[in-house]
Amino acid sequence: MNKKISILIVDDEESVRESLYDWFIEDGYRVECAENAKTALSKLESQNFDIILADIKMPGMDGLEMLRRIKLLKKDSIVIVITAFATVDTAVQALKDGAFDYVTKPFDPDDLSHLIRNAAKQISLAQENETLKERVVSLENVDDLVGISEAMKKVLREVESVAQSNSSVIITGESGTGKELIAKAIHSNSSRKYFPLVSVHCGALTESLLESELFGHEKGAFTGAMYNRKGRFEMADSGTIFLDEIATISSKMQVELLRVLESKTFMRVGGNKEISSDFRVLCATNRNLKQMVEEGTFREDLYYRLNVVNIHVPPLRDRAGDIPILTEYFIKKYCVSMNKPVIPIDSSALKRLEEFDFPGNIRELENMIERAIVIGNGKKITLKDLPIEKNILNISAESLDEQEKGHIAQILIKYDWNISRSAKALQVDRVTLYNKIKKYNLKSFNK
């Protein structure tokens, strides 16, 4: 790390410049010198220095004025002020203007080296934080949102357009089209991206559980409520809450949700204290909410409150042009996650994928590719690796074991490697399934 740190020494005394130069060169830093502030600022316009050692008393521009100009040029620069004429006023002023530290002449070489090492550690931490921040932003770019078709381009334009607003959005589309990815894309491109995106799958919870999940609860509010617990609305403060399968919520919860959306306040279950939260709401459904309003099963006022903007995600069969690029994307994704070389797909297999209707949409395509990589020979994805009905006849030449391995892998992938559900679907007990997994060396690469 030390060899990467660059230091600029600014002092009108040649003897000081030379002694500091020798110390820091010996410590392994890259070092340059300037005899006055003007020369130093000229160097800083064309080069980056991590640490600047600046004498206060210099002819022309003094060190404090130079410090202020450096902070205007590069506010994150680390400037250490040095002087032979220390006063409390200059020390305080230097620190107020952003100096990293303040040292007096004559220097103790060990103390000065220690100070530079501390400055170098701060630079290293800042660089690590920046790297982590870039990784977070990269993760939030929602890589799985892939598509070059006109239908998908339209969706992406809508996402970009709505992201910077604070409006409620309903995302519609069939199951497996990627509605949650659209929600992530809206959030990650909004001004709320550094705050939480909190997701709630409304269809997976009973009315009472959903109420507790959304609003939180107080200790003792109901049997089993042993602690106070924050709700998802509270967790989403300054961020976004994504309500998936919004059409499944009960009439009572529709009323509760409407009240929260209008007031942005709520109380935890069993509580009496009103809590405020600044959240943006995104919803998704695969049902026709407008029709539900007409049928009287969904509140009209809530519908209009939520449906400020509607983004419809087309089914995969309506954007078959995206299948090659999606296939390539998933092959790369799973080969990398399985630590395998990225393999091609046979042209006839790709053609068959392009002809397939994909009732399960992108999720089904992704599962097919994952399965093909799990059970395939690792050189190329061919028709026999794809669980498409038309090709069943083509796999008659495979051994019984190969067919069994493929079928078990498909079921495990379908149920996200939930052993109980997979065993139930296969109509075997859990021990038998575990033995089969071990026999065929099947592994989940998502865990």
Short mmCIF file of C-alpha atoms in Angstrom, two decimals:
data_model
loop_
_atom_site.label_atom_id
_atom_site.label_comp_id
_atom_site.label_asym_id
_atom_site.label_seq_id
_atom_site.Cartn_x
_atom_site.Cartn_y
_atom_site.Cartn_z
CA MET A 1 0.00 0.00 0.00
CA ASN A 2 2.83 2.41 0.92
CA LYS A 3 4.31 2.30 -2.58
CA LYS A 4 1.02 3.49 -4.01
CA ILE A 5 0.83 6.54 -1.76
CA SER A 6 2.19 9.75 -3.25
CA ILE A 7 3.37 12.69 -1.16
CA LEU A 8 3.96 16.31 -2.13
CA ILE A 9 6.23 18.27 0.21
CA VAL A 10 5.73 22.05 0.05
CA ASP A 11 8.31 24.07 1.97
CA ASP A 12 10.50 27.04 1.12
CA GLU A 13 13.41 25.61 3.16
CA GLU A 14 15.53 23.35 0.97
CA SER A 15 16.99 21.49 3.96
CA VAL A 16 13.49 20.59 5.17
CA ARG A 17 12.42 19.42 1.71
CA GLU A 18 15.51 17.27 1.33
CA SER A 19 15.25 15.65 4.77
CA LEU A 20 11.54 14.88 4.36
CA TYR A 21 12.13 13.60 0.83
CA ASP A 22 14.79 11.18 2.07
CA TRP A 23 12.60 9.94 4.95
CA PHE A 24 9.58 9.17 2.81
CA ILE A 25 11.53 7.75 -0.12
CA GLU A 26 13.13 5.35 2.35
CA ASP A 27 9.65 4.42 3.62
CA GLY A 28 8.66 3.48 0.07
CA TYR A 29 6.41 6.37 -0.92
CA ARG A 30 6.43 8.28 -4.20
CA VAL A 31 7.61 11.78 -3.29
CA GLU A 32 7.87 15.14 -5.04
CA CYS A 33 8.73 18.57 -3.71
CA ALA A 34 7.71 22.17 -4.33
CA GLU A 35 9.45 25.26 -2.98
CA ASN A 36 6.32 27.41 -2.78
CA ALA A 37 2.52 27.31 -2.94
CA LYS A 38 2.32 28.45 -6.57
CA THR A 39 4.50 25.59 -7.78
CA ALA A 40 2.60 23.14 -5.58
CA LEU A 41 -0.80 24.19 -6.97
CA SER A 42 0.56 23.94 -10.51
CA LYS A 43 1.65 20.34 -9.79
CA LEU A 44 -1.71 19.52 -8.26
CA GLU A 45 -3.53 20.63 -11.40
CA SER A 46 -1.73 18.00 -13.45
CA GLN A 47 -0.99 15.24 -10.93
CA ASN A 48 -2.70 13.45 -8.08
CA PHE A 49 -1.04 13.39 -4.68
CA ASP A 50 -2.53 11.46 -1.79
CA ILE A 51 -0.88 13.49 0.96
CA ILE A 52 0.37 17.08 0.91
CA LEU A 53 2.75 18.34 3.58
CA ALA A 54 2.40 22.12 3.57
CA ASP A 55 4.51 24.63 5.47
CA ILE A 56 2.49 27.56 6.79
CA LYS A 57 5.08 30.33 6.54
CA MET A 58 6.15 30.71 2.92
CA PRO A 59 6.82 33.75 0.70
CA GLY A 60 3.89 34.74 -1.50
CA MET A 61 0.94 32.50 -0.59
CA ASP A 62 1.06 31.01 2.91
CA GLY A 63 0.23 27.41 3.77
CA LEU A 64 -3.27 28.16 5.13
CA GLU A 65 -4.34 29.90 1.92
CA MET A 66 -2.84 27.04 -0.08
CA LEU A 67 -4.78 24.57 2.09
CA ARG A 68 -8.05 26.33 1.26
CA ARG A 69 -7.26 26.31 -2.47
CA ILE A 70 -6.30 22.63 -2.38
CA LYS A 71 -9.64 21.81 -0.72
CA LEU A 72 -11.43 23.69 -3.51
CA LEU A 73 -9.51 21.70 -6.11
CA LYS A 74 -9.67 18.29 -4.41
CA LYS A 75 -11.74 18.28 -1.25
CA ASP A 76 -10.70 14.74 -0.28
CA SER A 77 -6.96 15.56 -0.32
CA ILE A 78 -5.13 14.91 2.92
CA VAL A 79 -3.15 18.00 3.90
CA ILE A 80 -0.82 18.00 6.89
CA VAL A 81 0.23 21.48 7.98
CA ILE A 82 3.79 21.98 9.25
CA THR A 83 5.37 25.03 10.86
CA ALA A 84 8.17 26.28 13.04
CA PHE A 85 5.94 29.04 14.41
CA ALA A 86 3.08 27.21 16.09
CA THR A 87 0.23 29.10 17.67
CA VAL A 88 -3.13 27.92 18.91
CA ASP A 89 -4.92 30.22 16.44
CA THR A 90 -3.14 28.87 13.35
CA ALA A 91 -3.61 25.28 14.54
CA VAL A 92 -7.33 25.78 15.06
CA GLN A 93 -7.69 27.61 11.74
CA ALA A 94 -5.83 24.87 9.85
CA LEU A 95 -8.03 22.14 11.29
CA LYS A 96 -11.18 24.20 10.63
CA ASP A 97 -10.09 24.57 6.99
CA GLY A 98 -9.79 20.79 6.63
CA ALA A 99 -6.20 19.94 7.54
CA PHE A 100 -5.67 16.29 8.47
CA ASP A 101 -3.22 17.20 11.23
CA TYR A 102 -0.83 19.87 12.42
CA VAL A 103 2.83 19.26 13.33
CA THR A 104 5.64 21.51 14.47
CA LYS A 105 9.28 21.69 13.54
CA PRO A 106 11.71 20.17 14.33
CA PHE A 107 10.18 16.82 13.38
CA ASP A 108 10.69 13.52 15.07
CA PRO A 109 11.12 11.15 12.10
CA ASP A 110 9.35 8.30 13.85
CA ASP A 111 6.36 10.48 14.83
CA LEU A 112 6.09 11.88 11.30
CA SER A 113 6.28 8.40 9.74
CA HIS A 114 3.55 7.25 12.11
CA LEU A 115 1.37 10.20 11.09
CA ILE A 116 1.86 9.43 7.39
CA ARG A 117 0.97 5.77 7.98
CA ASN A 118 -2.27 6.86 9.66
CA ALA A 119 -3.06 9.09 6.70
CA ALA A 120 -2.29 6.20 4.34
CA LYS A 121 -4.68 3.94 6.29
CA GLN A 122 -7.43 6.54 5.93
CA ILE A 123 -6.82 6.67 2.17
CA SER A 124 -6.92 2.88 2.01
CA LEU A 125 -10.22 2.75 3.91
CA ALA A 126 -11.71 5.42 1.64
CA GLN A 127 -10.67 3.39 -1.42
CA GLU A 128 -12.16 0.21 0.05
CA ASN A 129 -15.41 2.04 0.84
CA GLU A 130 -15.55 3.35 -2.70
CA THR A 131 -14.98 -0.16 -4.07
CA LEU A 132 -17.72 -1.56 -1.84
CA LYS A 133 -20.04 1.25 -2.89
CA GLU A 134 -19.38 0.46 -6.56
CA ARG A 135 -20.10 -3.20 -5.89
CA VAL A 136 -23.39 -2.31 -4.20
CA VAL A 137 -24.36 -0.07 -7.10
CA SER A 138 -23.38 -2.86 -9.48
CA LEU A 139 -25.58 -5.31 -7.60
CA GLU A 140 -28.40 -2.82 -7.73
CA ASN A 141 -28.16 -2.54 -11.49
CA VAL A 142 -30.40 -5.61 -11.70
CA ASP A 143 -28.34 -7.69 -14.11
CA ASP A 144 -31.16 -10.17 -14.77
CA LEU A 145 -33.16 -7.45 -16.52
CA VAL A 146 -32.05 -8.43 -20.02
CA GLY A 147 -33.74 -7.72 -23.32
CA ILE A 148 -33.23 -6.12 -26.72
CA SER A 149 -36.73 -6.51 -28.17
CA GLU A 150 -38.85 -3.43 -28.82
CA ALA A 151 -41.31 -4.61 -26.17
CA MET A 152 -38.59 -4.77 -23.55
CA LYS A 153 -37.02 -1.49 -24.65
CA LYS A 154 -40.41 0.15 -24.08
CA VAL A 155 -40.53 -1.27 -20.54
CA LEU A 156 -37.00 -0.07 -19.81
CA ARG A 157 -37.84 3.43 -21.07
CA GLU A 158 -40.85 3.47 -18.75
CA VAL A 159 -38.67 2.34 -15.83
CA GLU A 160 -36.18 5.10 -16.54
CA SER A 161 -38.94 7.67 -16.85
CA VAL A 162 -40.74 6.77 -13.63
CA ALA A 163 -37.66 6.04 -11.49
CA GLN A 164 -36.91 9.65 -10.60
CA SER A 165 -40.47 10.43 -9.58
CA ASN A 166 -42.05 9.49 -6.27
CA SER A 167 -45.23 8.13 -7.83
CA SER A 168 -46.85 4.82 -6.98
CA VAL A 169 -46.45 2.19 -9.68
CA ILE A 170 -48.38 -0.99 -10.44
CA ILE A 171 -46.35 -3.53 -12.38
CA THR A 172 -48.52 -6.02 -14.23
CA GLY A 173 -47.69 -9.16 -16.16
CA GLU A 174 -47.89 -12.93 -16.09
CA SER A 175 -46.06 -14.97 -13.46
CA GLY A 176 -42.37 -15.34 -14.21
CA THR A 177 -42.06 -12.24 -16.41
CA GLY A 178 -39.76 -10.47 -13.97
CA LYS A 179 -42.05 -7.97 -12.24
CA GLU A 180 -39.89 -7.96 -9.11
CA LEU A 181 -36.83 -7.18 -11.24
CA ILE A 182 -38.68 -4.19 -12.66
CA ALA A 183 -39.39 -3.01 -9.09
CA LYS A 184 -35.69 -3.40 -8.23
CA ALA A 185 -34.73 -1.45 -11.35
CA ILE A 186 -37.07 1.42 -10.44
CA HIS A 187 -35.71 1.53 -6.90
CA SER A 188 -32.05 1.26 -7.89
CA ASN A 189 -32.41 4.10 -10.38
CA SER A 190 -34.26 6.38 -7.98
CA SER A 191 -33.01 8.87 -5.41
CA ARG A 192 -33.99 6.33 -2.75
CA LYS A 193 -31.46 3.74 -3.94
CA TYR A 194 -29.21 4.08 -0.89
CA PHE A 195 -32.13 3.25 1.38
CA PRO A 196 -33.90 -0.12 1.72
CA LEU A 197 -36.04 -1.82 -0.89
CA VAL A 198 -38.40 -3.87 1.29
CA SER A 199 -40.38 -6.62 -0.44
CA VAL A 200 -43.56 -8.24 0.88
CA HIS A 201 -45.21 -11.20 -0.85
CA CYS A 202 -48.82 -10.46 0.10
CA GLY A 203 -50.15 -13.71 -1.34
CA ALA A 204 -48.00 -15.83 0.96
CA LEU A 205 -49.40 -14.40 4.21
CA THR A 206 -52.70 -14.64 6.04
CA GLU A 207 -54.52 -11.43 6.90
CA SER A 208 -53.23 -11.33 10.49
CA LEU A 209 -49.67 -12.20 9.51
CA LEU A 210 -49.69 -9.61 6.74
CA GLU A 211 -50.94 -6.97 9.18
CA SER A 212 -48.12 -7.78 11.60
CA GLU A 213 -45.60 -7.95 8.77
CA LEU A 214 -46.57 -4.56 7.36
CA PHE A 215 -47.14 -2.60 10.55
CA GLY A 216 -45.03 -4.51 13.09
CA HIS A 217 -46.25 -5.38 16.56
CA GLU A 218 -45.67 -4.63 20.22
CA LYS A 219 -44.55 -7.18 22.76
CA GLY A 220 -47.59 -9.10 24.02
CA ALA A 221 -49.86 -7.96 21.18
CA PHE A 222 -50.76 -11.60 20.53
CA THR A 223 -49.64 -15.08 21.53
CA GLY A 224 -46.04 -15.49 20.50
CA ALA A 225 -45.31 -11.74 20.30
CA MET A 226 -42.37 -11.91 22.71
CA TYR A 227 -40.63 -8.78 21.45
CA ASN A 228 -41.42 -5.46 19.82
CA ARG A 229 -40.97 -5.84 16.07
CA LYS A 230 -40.72 -3.25 13.33
CA GLY A 231 -43.04 -3.61 10.36
CA ARG A 232 -42.06 -3.41 6.70
CA PHE A 233 -43.44 0.10 6.33
CA GLU A 234 -41.17 1.23 9.14
CA MET A 235 -38.19 -0.62 7.65
CA ALA A 236 -38.81 1.07 4.28
CA ASP A 237 -38.42 4.58 5.72
CA SER A 238 -36.70 6.79 3.08
CA GLY A 239 -36.71 3.80 0.71
CA THR A 240 -39.23 1.75 -1.24
CA ILE A 241 -41.74 -0.92 -0.29
CA PHE A 242 -42.67 -3.48 -2.94
CA LEU A 243 -46.02 -5.23 -2.42
CA ASP A 244 -46.08 -8.32 -4.62
CA GLU A 245 -49.41 -10.01 -5.43
CA ILE A 246 -51.32 -6.96 -4.21
CA ALA A 247 -54.59 -8.36 -5.60
CA THR A 248 -54.64 -11.05 -2.92
CA ILE A 249 -55.04 -8.78 0.11
CA SER A 250 -58.33 -8.86 2.03
CA SER A 251 -60.94 -6.09 2.15
CA LYS A 252 -59.81 -5.17 5.68
CA MET A 253 -56.19 -4.87 4.59
CA GLN A 254 -57.24 -2.80 1.57
CA VAL A 255 -58.75 -0.26 3.99
CA GLU A 256 -55.65 -0.33 6.21
CA LEU A 257 -53.34 0.07 3.24
CA LEU A 258 -55.32 2.98 1.83
CA ARG A 259 -55.15 4.81 5.16
CA VAL A 260 -51.38 4.32 5.40
CA LEU A 261 -50.81 5.48 1.82
CA GLU A 262 -52.79 8.65 2.46
CA SER A 263 -51.28 9.55 5.83
CA LYS A 264 -47.87 7.78 5.74
CA THR A 265 -48.53 7.02 9.40
CA PHE A 266 -49.59 3.84 11.20
CA MET A 267 -49.50 2.05 14.54
CA ARG A 268 -47.94 -1.30 15.31
CA VAL A 269 -50.32 -4.13 16.15
CA GLY A 270 -51.05 -3.78 19.87
CA GLY A 271 -49.45 -0.35 20.00
CA ASN A 272 -50.84 3.13 20.63
CA LYS A 273 -48.01 5.24 19.27
CA GLU A 274 -48.33 6.68 15.78
CA ILE A 275 -45.30 6.03 13.59
CA SER A 276 -44.37 7.99 10.48
CA SER A 277 -42.48 6.59 7.53
CA ASP A 278 -41.43 8.19 4.24
CA PHE A 279 -41.71 5.35 1.73
CA ARG A 280 -42.49 4.91 -1.94
CA VAL A 281 -44.84 2.10 -2.84
CA LEU A 282 -44.51 -0.23 -5.83
CA CYS A 283 -46.97 -3.08 -6.41
CA ALA A 284 -47.18 -6.06 -8.71
CA THR A 285 -49.95 -8.37 -9.78
CA ASN A 286 -50.72 -10.91 -12.47
CA ARG A 287 -54.45 -10.17 -12.19
CA ASN A 288 -56.64 -7.52 -13.80
CA LEU A 289 -57.15 -5.05 -10.96
CA LYS A 290 -59.47 -2.83 -12.98
CA GLN A 291 -61.76 -5.78 -13.59
CA MET A 292 -61.61 -6.59 -9.87
CA VAL A 293 -62.71 -3.02 -9.15
CA GLU A 294 -65.66 -3.44 -11.52
CA GLU A 295 -66.50 -6.73 -9.80
CA GLY A 296 -66.31 -5.07 -6.40
CA THR A 297 -63.47 -7.22 -5.05
CA PHE A 298 -60.86 -4.45 -5.01
CA ARG A 299 -61.41 -0.91 -3.67
CA GLU A 300 -61.61 1.69 -6.40
CA ASP A 301 -59.98 4.41 -4.26
CA LEU A 302 -57.06 2.13 -3.44
CA TYR A 303 -56.71 1.15 -7.09
CA TYR A 304 -56.37 4.78 -8.18
CA ARG A 305 -54.04 5.52 -5.29
CA LEU A 306 -51.72 2.72 -6.38
CA ASN A 307 -52.14 2.96 -10.13
CA VAL A 308 -50.56 6.36 -10.74
CA VAL A 309 -48.29 4.66 -13.28
CA ASN A 310 -48.77 1.23 -14.81
CA ILE A 311 -45.89 -0.74 -16.31
CA HIS A 312 -46.87 -3.91 -18.12
CA VAL A 313 -44.19 -6.57 -18.57
CA PRO A 314 -44.87 -8.62 -21.72
CA PRO A 315 -44.76 -12.43 -21.62
CA LEU A 316 -41.69 -14.08 -23.09
CA ARG A 317 -43.68 -15.50 -26.03
CA ASP A 318 -44.33 -11.90 -27.14
CA ARG A 319 -40.65 -11.07 -27.16
CA ALA A 320 -39.06 -14.20 -28.55
CA GLY A 321 -36.29 -12.04 -29.94
CA ASP A 322 -34.94 -11.81 -26.39
CA ILE A 323 -34.60 -15.58 -25.99
CA PRO A 324 -31.08 -15.90 -27.52
CA ILE A 325 -29.62 -13.12 -25.37
CA LEU A 326 -31.44 -14.37 -22.25
CA THR A 327 -30.21 -17.92 -22.94
CA GLU A 328 -26.65 -16.69 -23.32
CA TYR A 329 -27.00 -14.66 -20.14
CA PHE A 330 -28.29 -17.58 -18.05
CA ILE A 331 -25.66 -19.97 -19.45
CA LYS A 332 -22.93 -17.60 -18.37
CA LYS A 333 -24.60 -16.96 -15.01
CA TYR A 334 -24.88 -20.64 -14.07
CA CYS A 335 -21.57 -21.78 -15.56
CA VAL A 336 -19.80 -19.11 -13.52
CA SER A 337 -21.74 -19.98 -10.36
CA MET A 338 -20.90 -23.68 -10.87
CA ASN A 339 -17.26 -22.83 -11.60
CA LYS A 340 -17.51 -24.38 -15.07
CA PRO A 341 -16.27 -23.09 -18.44
CA VAL A 342 -18.98 -21.16 -20.28
CA ILE A 343 -20.44 -23.54 -22.87
CA PRO A 344 -22.34 -22.82 -26.11
CA ILE A 345 -25.85 -23.97 -26.97
CA ASP A 346 -26.48 -26.10 -30.01
CA SER A 347 -28.24 -24.15 -32.80
CA SER A 348 -31.11 -26.66 -33.01
CA ALA A 349 -31.61 -26.42 -29.25
CA LEU A 350 -31.69 -22.62 -29.39
CA LYS A 351 -34.15 -22.76 -32.30
CA ARG A 352 -36.40 -25.04 -30.24
CA LEU A 353 -36.28 -22.56 -27.35
CA GLU A 354 -37.27 -19.73 -29.70
CA GLU A 355 -40.27 -21.78 -30.86
CA PHE A 356 -41.39 -22.70 -27.36
CA ASP A 357 -44.29 -20.81 -25.75
CA PHE A 358 -42.82 -20.63 -22.23
CA PRO A 359 -45.98 -20.58 -20.14
CA GLY A 360 -43.70 -20.01 -17.13
CA ASN A 361 -41.96 -17.13 -18.93
CA ILE A 362 -38.38 -16.12 -18.07
CA ARG A 363 -38.39 -18.13 -14.85
CA GLU A 364 -39.06 -21.27 -16.88
CA LEU A 365 -36.29 -20.49 -19.37
CA GLU A 366 -33.85 -19.84 -16.52
CA ASN A 367 -34.76 -23.13 -14.85
CA MET A 368 -34.29 -24.99 -18.15
CA ILE A 369 -30.82 -23.56 -18.62
CA GLU A 370 -29.81 -24.24 -15.01
CA ARG A 371 -31.03 -27.84 -15.32
CA ALA A 372 -29.21 -28.31 -18.64
CA ILE A 373 -25.95 -27.19 -17.09
CA VAL A 374 -26.47 -29.39 -14.02
CA ILE A 375 -27.19 -32.60 -15.92
CA GLY A 376 -25.50 -31.93 -19.30
CA ASN A 377 -22.12 -33.26 -20.42
CA GLY A 378 -20.53 -29.86 -19.93
CA LYS A 379 -19.42 -29.34 -23.56
CA LYS A 380 -22.55 -27.99 -25.22
CA ILE A 381 -26.26 -27.65 -24.44
CA THR A 382 -28.20 -29.85 -26.83
CA LEU A 383 -31.86 -30.70 -27.36
CA LYS A 384 -31.69 -33.71 -25.04
CA ASP A 385 -30.64 -31.42 -22.18
CA LEU A 386 -33.82 -29.35 -22.47
CA PRO A 387 -37.02 -30.53 -20.74
CA ILE A 388 -39.28 -29.57 -23.63
CA GLU A 389 -42.12 -31.95 -24.36
CA LYS A 390 -41.33 -32.22 -28.05
CA ASN A 391 -37.94 -33.66 -27.24
CA ILE A 392 -38.99 -36.42 -24.92
CA LEU A 393 -38.76 -38.93 -27.77
CA ASN A 394 -35.21 -37.83 -28.41
CA ILE A 395 -34.03 -38.92 -24.99
CA SER A 396 -35.25 -42.52 -25.30
CA ALA A 397 -31.70 -43.61 -25.90
CA GLU A 398 -30.55 -42.35 -22.48
CA SER A 399 -30.13 -44.73 -19.59
CA LEU A 400 -32.73 -44.97 -16.87
CA ASP A 401 -30.28 -43.44 -14.42
CA GLU A 402 -29.73 -40.43 -16.69
CA GLN A 403 -33.47 -39.90 -17.03
CA GLU A 404 -33.95 -40.24 -13.29
CA LYS A 405 -31.11 -37.80 -12.56
CA GLY A 406 -32.57 -35.24 -14.94
CA HIS A 407 -36.07 -35.58 -13.56
CA ILE A 408 -34.93 -35.24 -9.95
CA ALA A 409 -32.81 -32.20 -10.83
CA GLN A 410 -35.78 -30.61 -12.57
CA ILE A 411 -38.04 -31.15 -9.56
CA LEU A 412 -35.41 -29.83 -7.13
CA ILE A 413 -34.94 -26.70 -9.23
CA LYS A 414 -38.71 -26.27 -9.55
CA TYR A 415 -39.10 -26.26 -5.76
CA ASP A 416 -35.95 -24.21 -5.06
CA TRP A 417 -34.27 -27.23 -3.51
CA ASN A 418 -36.93 -27.54 -0.83
CA ILE A 419 -36.36 -31.20 0.05
CA SER A 420 -39.77 -31.78 1.66
CA ARG A 421 -41.73 -30.33 -1.27
CA SER A 422 -39.50 -32.04 -3.84
CA ALA A 423 -39.83 -35.41 -2.10
CA LYS A 424 -43.60 -34.99 -1.95
CA ALA A 425 -43.74 -34.15 -5.66
CA LEU A 426 -41.57 -37.17 -6.48
CA GLN A 427 -43.67 -39.33 -4.14
CA VAL A 428 -40.64 -40.59 -2.22
CA ASP A 429 -39.53 -40.00 1.37
CA ARG A 430 -36.85 -37.46 2.28
CA VAL A 431 -34.21 -40.13 2.99
CA THR A 432 -34.70 -41.63 -0.45
CA LEU A 433 -34.39 -38.22 -2.05
CA TYR A 434 -31.22 -37.44 -0.10
CA ASN A 435 -29.75 -40.76 -1.26
CA LYS A 436 -30.61 -39.97 -4.88
CA ILE A 437 -29.05 -36.51 -4.57
CA LYS A 438 -25.88 -38.09 -3.22
CA LYS A 439 -25.89 -40.84 -5.86
CA TYR A 440 -26.15 -38.37 -8.74
CA ASN A 441 -23.95 -35.73 -7.07
CA LEU A 442 -26.62 -33.08 -7.52
CA LYS A 443 -25.90 -29.67 -6.01
CA SER A 444 -27.81 -26.46 -5.55
CA PHE A 445 -25.83 -23.54 -6.85
CA ASN A 446 -28.14 -20.88 -5.48
CA LYS A 447 -27.38 -21.60 -1.84
#
